[in-house]
Amino acid sequence: MKLANRITEINGGGSDGWDVFYRARQMIADGAPITELTIGEHDIGTSLEILGAMHDSARGGHTGYASVPGTDSLRQIVADRIATRTGVETTARNILITAGGQAGLFAAHTAVCNPGDRALFIDPYYATYPSTIRSTQAVPVPVRTTPDAAFQPTADALAAKAQDAVSLLINSPNNPTGAVYSQKTMQAIAQVCHDNDLWLISDEVYDTQIWEGAHLSPRALPGMAARTLVIGSMSKSHAMTGSRIGWICAPEPVIEVLIDLATNTTYGVAGYIQDAALFALGQGPAVEEAVAAPFRRRRDLTMEVLAGQNIVRALPAQGAMYVLLDIRATGMDGEAFANALLDAEQIAVMPGESFGQAAAGHIRVAMTIDDAAYVAALQRLVEFAKTCAD
Ligand code: PMP
């Protein structure tokens, strides 16, 4: 029996660059003491207070079908949070609650791309971006950034790909590069959207993890609210990765059609998860800062470990929970280095190539283990890189 192209072509053929990750997972399953610095999962779990709210809601009976667009109170608190943080008027009708940011990314592209449409995204990129775009039958088109430009997309690179495109997906703070887009970059992005009549899909799931500069939501730029779909998530901000809860903030007509999509796909997010999210957001920014604090610390520790040598180099991450390390001085590519590091030091990192050609010759390190173990692993990584470069 033949499966639909829509599903068989999601991954686009070829390696997805995750071989090292799966190999490390297999080694762990076989009992090897691997230090995992691979995926973006906090080393703390969801807080007991949030779990308490979840428990109370479930025990209180919110276990039936929940409101498909999201509960009124959750949509409202998300709208208020966005209005406060960005200064843009936002109502509950601009918000759809989704099963995490990933479901939001899929829904957003489904809303704006027809099959065959060109959908731009920035390279390096979060690993699911091209396949998410392909799963809506649009055509993913990368826009390259470079380490020399601190991985900020330039007006020229954007303009070169924008003709005949329908959408542009951006991510600031960025996974994997740690770049936080400057005002100038955001203005260039807004300009290319205006000039080419593009929808902008702005993935802001790391907006609480800013180490340098300030988070700027492009929806706040003149004229952009009408063409921007913001993707938000509780995964990173509140260590709720497994709860699968996030949102899309978009113009009302977009939200209306996305409610139809949700009705025919997820049929909404579990009510007790929504209530836990409502409780969590009601705790205000102090909780978010506490969840982000370990990554801020480890980002500074990273720069201390890397000081005084130039075999492993990093642009200081401006945000998010990763550092992208340039290991080109070893003469190896990211994949070869990550494989060799796993074998020699039992440290698992992601090859840059998993995040696109623009990240070749780099590795991504997730700062997701406790400070002392993190520093020790990074020191071993640097020493190992030196031996490769000899
Ligand atoms: N966007 C980016 C840039 C991410 O790194 C991730 C998860 N690592 C997501 C979206 C999806 O996150 P979630 O579905 O857990 O909200």
CSV table of N, CA, C and O and ligand atoms in Angstrom, one decimal, residues 39-41 98-105 125-129 170-176 203-206 231-236 240-242 244-247 321-322 364, ligand 1:
chain,number,residue,atom,x,y,z
A,39,ILE,N,20.1,17.8,24.1
A,39,ILE,CA,18.8,18.5,23.8
A,39,ILE,C,18.4,19.5,24.9
A,39,ILE,O,19.0,19.5,25.9
A,40,GLY,N,17.5,20.3,24.5
A,40,GLY,CA,17.1,21.5,25.3
A,40,GLY,C,16.1,21.2,26.4
A,40,GLY,O,15.0,21.6,26.5
A,41,GLU,N,16.6,20.3,27.3
A,41,GLU,CA,15.8,19.9,28.4
A,41,GLU,C,16.4,20.4,29.7
A,41,GLU,O,17.6,20.0,30.0
A,98,THR,N,-1.9,26.1,22.1
A,98,THR,CA,-1.5,24.9,21.3
A,98,THR,C,-0.8,23.9,22.2
A,98,THR,O,-0.3,24.2,23.3
A,99,ALA,N,-0.6,22.7,21.6
A,99,ALA,CA,0.1,21.7,22.3
A,99,ALA,C,1.6,21.9,22.1
A,99,ALA,O,2.3,21.2,21.4
A,100,GLY,N,2.1,23.0,22.8
A,100,GLY,CA,3.6,23.3,22.7
A,100,GLY,C,3.8,24.2,21.5
A,100,GLY,O,3.0,24.4,20.6
A,101,GLY,N,5.1,24.7,21.4
A,101,GLY,CA,5.5,25.5,20.3
A,101,GLY,C,5.6,24.8,19.0
A,101,GLY,O,5.3,25.3,18.0
A,102,GLN,N,5.9,23.5,19.1
A,102,GLN,CA,6.0,22.7,17.9
A,102,GLN,C,4.7,22.6,17.1
A,102,GLN,O,4.6,22.8,15.9
A,103,ALA,N,3.6,22.4,17.9
A,103,ALA,CA,2.3,22.3,17.2
A,103,ALA,C,2.0,23.7,16.7
A,103,ALA,O,1.3,23.8,15.6
A,104,GLY,N,2.4,24.8,17.3
A,104,GLY,CA,2.2,26.1,16.9
A,104,GLY,C,2.9,26.4,15.5
A,104,GLY,O,2.4,27.0,14.6
A,105,LEU,N,4.2,25.9,15.4
A,105,LEU,CA,4.9,26.1,14.2
A,105,LEU,C,4.2,25.4,13.0
A,105,LEU,O,4.1,25.9,11.9
A,125,TYR,N,19.3,26.6,12.1
A,125,TYR,CA,17.9,26.5,12.4
A,125,TYR,C,17.6,25.4,13.5
A,125,TYR,O,18.4,24.5,13.6
A,126,TYR,N,16.5,25.6,14.2
A,126,TYR,CA,16.0,24.5,15.0
A,126,TYR,C,15.7,23.3,14.2
A,126,TYR,O,15.0,23.5,13.1
A,127,ALA,N,16.1,22.2,14.6
A,127,ALA,CA,16.1,21.0,13.8
A,127,ALA,C,14.8,20.7,13.0
A,127,ALA,O,14.8,20.1,12.0
A,128,THR,N,13.7,21.0,13.6
A,128,THR,CA,12.4,20.6,13.0
A,128,THR,C,12.0,21.6,11.9
A,128,THR,O,11.0,21.2,11.2
A,129,TYR,N,12.6,22.7,11.7
A,129,TYR,CA,12.0,23.7,10.8
A,129,TYR,C,11.8,23.2,9.4
A,129,TYR,O,10.6,23.4,8.9
A,170,ILE,N,11.5,33.1,11.7
A,170,ILE,CA,12.7,33.5,12.4
A,170,ILE,C,12.6,33.0,13.9
A,170,ILE,O,11.5,32.7,14.4
A,171,ASN,N,13.7,33.1,14.6
A,171,ASN,CA,13.8,32.6,15.9
A,171,ASN,C,14.8,33.4,16.7
A,171,ASN,O,16.0,33.2,16.5
A,172,SER,N,14.4,34.2,17.6
A,172,SER,CA,15.2,35.0,18.4
A,172,SER,C,14.6,35.1,19.8
A,172,SER,O,13.4,35.5,19.9
A,173,PRO,N,15.4,34.8,20.9
A,173,PRO,CA,16.7,34.2,20.9
A,173,PRO,C,16.8,32.9,20.1
A,173,PRO,O,15.8,32.2,20.1
A,174,ASN,N,18.0,32.7,19.5
A,174,ASN,CA,18.1,31.6,18.6
A,174,ASN,C,18.7,30.3,19.1
A,174,ASN,O,19.7,30.3,19.8
A,175,ASN,N,18.0,29.3,18.7
A,175,ASN,CA,18.5,27.9,18.9
A,175,ASN,C,19.0,27.5,17.5
A,175,ASN,O,18.1,27.5,16.6
A,176,PRO,N,20.2,27.2,17.2
A,176,PRO,CA,21.3,26.8,18.1
A,176,PRO,C,22.3,27.9,18.4
A,176,PRO,O,23.2,27.7,19.2
A,203,ASP,N,9.3,32.7,16.1
A,203,ASP,CA,9.4,31.7,17.2
A,203,ASP,C,10.1,32.4,18.3
A,203,ASP,O,11.3,32.6,18.3
A,204,GLU,N,9.3,32.6,19.4
A,204,GLU,CA,9.9,33.4,20.5
A,204,GLU,C,9.9,32.5,21.8
A,204,GLU,O,9.7,33.0,22.9
A,205,VAL,N,10.1,31.2,21.6
A,205,VAL,CA,10.0,30.3,22.8
A,205,VAL,C,11.1,30.5,23.8
A,205,VAL,O,11.0,30.1,24.9
A,206,TYR,N,12.2,31.2,23.4
A,206,TYR,CA,13.3,31.5,24.4
A,206,TYR,C,13.2,32.9,24.9
A,206,TYR,O,14.2,33.5,25.4
A,231,ILE,N,5.0,32.5,17.9
A,231,ILE,CA,4.9,31.2,18.5
A,231,ILE,C,5.5,31.4,20.0
A,231,ILE,O,6.6,31.8,20.1
A,232,GLY,N,4.7,31.0,21.0
A,232,GLY,CA,5.2,31.0,22.4
A,232,GLY,C,5.0,29.6,23.0
A,232,GLY,O,4.3,28.8,22.4
A,233,SER,N,5.7,29.4,24.1
A,233,SER,CA,5.7,28.1,24.7
A,233,SER,C,6.0,28.2,26.2
A,233,SER,O,6.8,29.1,26.6
A,234,MET,N,5.4,27.3,27.0
A,234,MET,CA,5.8,27.3,28.4
A,234,MET,C,7.0,26.3,28.6
A,234,MET,O,7.4,26.1,29.7
A,235,SER,N,7.4,25.6,27.6
A,235,SER,CA,8.4,24.6,27.7
A,235,SER,C,9.7,25.1,28.3
A,235,SER,O,10.2,24.6,29.3
A,236,LYS,N,10.2,26.2,27.8
A,236,LYS,CA,11.5,26.7,28.2
A,236,LYS,C,11.4,27.7,29.4
A,236,LYS,O,12.2,27.7,30.3
A,240,MET,N,8.4,23.3,31.4
A,240,MET,CA,7.2,22.5,31.3
A,240,MET,C,7.2,21.7,29.9
A,240,MET,O,6.2,21.6,29.3
A,241,THR,N,8.4,21.3,29.5
A,241,THR,CA,8.5,20.7,28.2
A,241,THR,C,7.6,19.5,28.0
A,241,THR,O,7.0,19.4,26.9
A,242,GLY,N,7.4,18.7,29.0
A,242,GLY,CA,6.5,17.5,28.8
A,242,GLY,C,5.0,17.8,28.8
A,242,GLY,O,4.2,17.0,28.4
A,244,ARG,N,3.5,20.0,27.1
A,244,ARG,CA,3.0,20.3,25.7
A,244,ARG,C,2.0,21.5,25.7
A,244,ARG,O,0.8,21.3,25.5
A,245,ILE,N,2.5,22.6,26.1
A,245,ILE,CA,1.6,23.8,26.1
A,245,ILE,C,2.3,25.0,25.6
A,245,ILE,O,3.4,25.3,26.0
A,246,GLY,N,1.7,25.7,24.7
A,246,GLY,CA,2.2,27.0,24.1
A,246,GLY,C,1.1,27.7,23.5
A,246,GLY,O,-0.1,27.5,23.8
A,247,TRP,N,1.4,28.7,22.6
A,247,TRP,CA,0.4,29.5,22.0
A,247,TRP,C,0.8,30.0,20.7
A,247,TRP,O,2.0,30.1,20.4
A,321,MET,N,19.5,28.4,25.8
A,321,MET,CA,20.2,27.5,26.7
A,321,MET,C,21.3,26.7,26.1
A,321,MET,O,21.7,25.6,26.6
A,322,TYR,N,21.9,27.3,25.0
A,322,TYR,CA,23.0,26.5,24.3
A,322,TYR,C,24.1,27.5,24.0
A,322,TYR,O,24.0,28.7,24.0
A,364,ARG,N,27.0,22.1,18.9
A,364,ARG,CA,26.1,22.8,19.9
A,364,ARG,C,26.1,22.1,21.2
A,364,ARG,O,25.9,20.9,21.3
B,1,PMP,N1,11.3,26.4,18.8
B,1,PMP,C1,12.6,26.2,19.1
B,1,PMP,C2,13.6,27.2,18.6
B,1,PMP,C3,12.9,25.2,20.0
B,1,PMP,O1,14.2,25.0,20.4
B,1,PMP,C4,11.9,24.3,20.4
B,1,PMP,C5,12.2,23.1,21.4
B,1,PMP,N2,13.5,22.8,21.6
B,1,PMP,C6,10.6,24.5,20.0
B,1,PMP,C7,10.3,25.5,19.2
B,1,PMP,C8,9.5,23.6,20.4
B,1,PMP,O2,9.3,23.6,21.7
B,1,PMP,P1,8.0,23.0,22.4
B,1,PMP,O3,7.2,22.3,21.4
B,1,PMP,O4,8.4,22.2,23.5
B,1,PMP,O5,7.3,24.3,22.9
